[in-house]
Amino acid sequence: MDWIKIIGDAMEYIEENITENLTVSRIADGVDISAFYFQKGFSMLCGYTVGEYIRMRRLSLAGSELLSSDIKVIDLAMKYGYDSPDSFTKAFVRFHGSTPTDVRTNGALLKSFAPLHIKLSLDGGTVMEYRIEKKPAFKVMGVSKMFSYESANADIPKYWDEVYVQAKVKPVRGKYGVCFDEEMAGNQFRYMIADDYQPEVTAKKQLEEYEIPAHTWAVFPCKGAMPLPLQEVNKRIFSEWLPASQYEIAEGYNIEHYSNPADFKGGMQDPKYYAEVWIPVKEK
């Protein structure tokens, strides 16, 4: 899979349709890739979610148009996808640091966010550990919640804090963090904080249960104080490993496997802490 071409085509599609109703699914369809795969690859490679990128491009363009024309603020708001002048003004202030009125009448400074351009660069050349492992189907138990791809990076850590850190009684130890999106086509996915399935525990605590299908998995070790090693490995999977390997993602699953923090002196912040990322794969 040529990520250089996919991201380049996506950027072109976004620019050509910047005032339209752009969703992850629509853009993914436009570049002929699943929404699940596109959303993860885009955020890993570009450093923004698709929604963040579109929002910043629209606000940048809106600022330029505010200065270069006499368009009304309400018309500018509608053009760039906001329901009202108030919601547009709030977003405008968060991005530019000034209101549209301040910019137009007082010469307040604007911020520019240029479209990303893909350049071919020499990357790789470093060792990335992984193994390919066939696993039978297995069941997990836990608690889950639906998340939007647009805000998952911020919302999932909050969910862990709510379920695992702040809770007086923890429903599970948190051996797994499981993302599953079987259809790989929408703007949402389910995330489960889970342990290996135990029928009596599931019944007693009224936990959800879910069966992970049998797959061939690419398993990537993550070593060090969390969450940076996990984030770095995820990024390198998309930027280095997938483009260069003979594999591609087989289904909409992504599993984080965590060691027991009690086994490490510093818990999950121990420099020797160990976790893994599991990706279901198939040969290209």
XYZ file of C-alpha atoms in Angstrom, residues 112-279:
168
model
C -1.893 30.585 8.636
C -2.116 26.802 8.360
C -0.839 25.691 4.959
C -1.959 22.423 3.385
C 0.339 19.492 3.970
C 2.452 18.380 1.047
C 3.957 14.935 0.886
C 7.660 14.818 0.088
C 9.672 11.702 -0.516
C 12.317 11.348 2.175
C 14.784 8.678 3.171
C 13.359 7.043 6.282
C 13.786 3.679 7.895
C 17.227 2.167 8.193
C 16.542 1.412 11.856
C 15.682 -1.855 13.542
C 12.026 -2.470 14.386
C 11.275 -5.628 16.328
C 8.184 -7.693 15.559
C 6.988 -11.241 15.241
C 4.207 -12.884 13.246
C 2.021 -15.127 15.361
C -1.117 -17.117 14.624
C -3.585 -16.953 17.489
C -6.817 -18.918 17.839
C -10.019 -17.092 18.672
C -10.125 -15.945 22.277
C -12.640 -14.202 24.508
C -12.201 -11.128 26.629
C -14.339 -9.498 29.306
C -14.455 -5.869 30.253
C -16.148 -2.528 29.825
C -16.388 -0.630 26.559
C -17.500 2.622 25.038
C -17.954 4.062 21.562
C -15.432 6.678 20.469
C -15.154 9.014 17.538
C -11.981 8.752 15.483
C -11.778 12.529 15.637
C -11.356 12.753 19.410
C -10.165 9.275 20.412
C -6.570 10.298 21.131
C -7.777 12.599 23.901
C -10.873 10.690 25.029
C -9.445 7.170 25.481
C -6.862 8.204 28.134
C -9.717 9.917 29.997
C -11.711 6.680 29.788
C -8.795 4.721 31.287
C -8.571 7.293 34.060
C -12.299 6.996 34.752
C -12.453 3.187 34.680
C -9.044 2.162 35.947
C -7.468 4.998 37.941
C -10.312 6.912 39.601
C -12.675 4.004 40.247
C -12.640 2.724 43.829
C -13.452 -0.759 42.573
C -11.748 -1.598 39.293
C -13.955 -3.731 37.028
C -10.884 -5.311 35.364
C -7.093 -5.195 35.721
C -6.729 -3.804 32.208
C -4.621 -6.454 30.487
C -5.917 -5.347 27.086
C -7.029 -2.202 25.352
C -9.044 -3.413 22.357
C -10.149 -1.258 19.426
C -12.660 -2.992 17.201
C -14.417 -1.729 14.118
C -15.590 -4.751 12.149
C -17.127 -2.751 9.297
C -14.086 -0.462 8.934
C -16.338 2.107 7.288
C -17.727 4.522 9.852
C -16.524 7.437 11.949
C -16.731 5.563 15.259
C -15.290 2.450 16.849
C -15.661 0.591 20.127
C -12.839 0.512 22.664
C -12.788 -2.069 25.452
C -10.647 -2.164 28.589
C -10.463 -5.900 29.088
C -9.027 -9.026 30.690
C -9.045 -12.663 29.657
C -12.552 -14.088 29.854
C -13.653 -15.758 33.091
C -17.359 -16.742 33.093
C -17.841 -16.409 36.852
C -16.195 -12.977 36.980
C -18.134 -11.775 33.941
C -21.421 -12.788 35.569
C -20.547 -11.431 39.019
C -19.394 -8.032 37.790
C -21.859 -7.870 34.876
C -19.051 -7.294 32.397
C -19.324 -7.359 28.637
C -17.805 -10.277 26.789
C -16.389 -10.319 23.294
C -14.718 -12.932 21.109
C -11.664 -11.890 19.110
C -11.577 -14.008 15.915
C -8.643 -16.232 15.006
C -6.052 -14.260 13.072
C -2.466 -13.958 12.060
C -1.088 -11.096 14.142
C 1.919 -8.858 13.810
C 3.140 -8.332 17.374
C 5.295 -5.302 18.223
C 7.042 -4.913 21.603
C 6.913 -1.563 23.406
C 9.489 -1.005 26.140
C 9.696 1.904 28.554
C 7.551 4.321 30.553
C 4.102 4.562 28.988
C 2.533 5.970 26.874
C 5.346 7.305 24.638
C 6.783 3.923 23.538
C 3.285 2.742 22.593
C 2.594 5.894 20.570
C 5.989 5.706 18.851
C 5.514 2.058 17.876
C 2.045 2.778 16.470
C 3.479 5.603 14.372
C 6.327 3.447 13.056
C 3.939 0.618 12.170
C 2.243 2.932 9.666
C 5.221 5.003 8.555
C 7.825 2.243 8.252
C 6.642 -1.316 8.776
C 3.423 -1.550 6.761
C 4.766 0.218 3.636
C 7.890 -1.977 3.589
C 6.411 -5.325 4.652
C 4.568 -8.020 2.744
C 1.533 -7.533 4.986
C -1.487 -5.263 5.260
C -4.153 -4.903 7.944
C -6.659 -7.727 7.664
C -9.533 -6.471 9.834
C -10.529 -3.570 12.040
C -8.824 -4.640 15.231
C -5.972 -3.136 17.214
C -4.980 -4.634 20.557
C -2.748 -3.148 23.223
C -1.437 -5.863 25.541
C -0.189 -4.607 28.914
C 2.059 -6.363 31.424
C 0.953 -6.293 35.053
C 2.262 -2.972 36.449
C 2.759 -4.676 39.820
C 5.604 -6.687 38.274
C 7.642 -3.510 37.755
C 9.091 -1.290 40.466
C 7.875 1.894 38.801
C 4.634 0.445 37.459
C 3.761 1.636 33.979
C 6.298 4.454 34.378
C 9.154 2.014 34.919
C 11.862 2.308 32.222
C 11.690 -1.486 31.814
C 7.892 -1.671 31.542
C 6.732 -3.939 28.692
C 3.647 -3.799 26.486
C 2.752 -4.966 22.978
C 0.685 -3.797 20.008
C -1.109 -6.529 18.068
C -2.277 -5.891 14.492
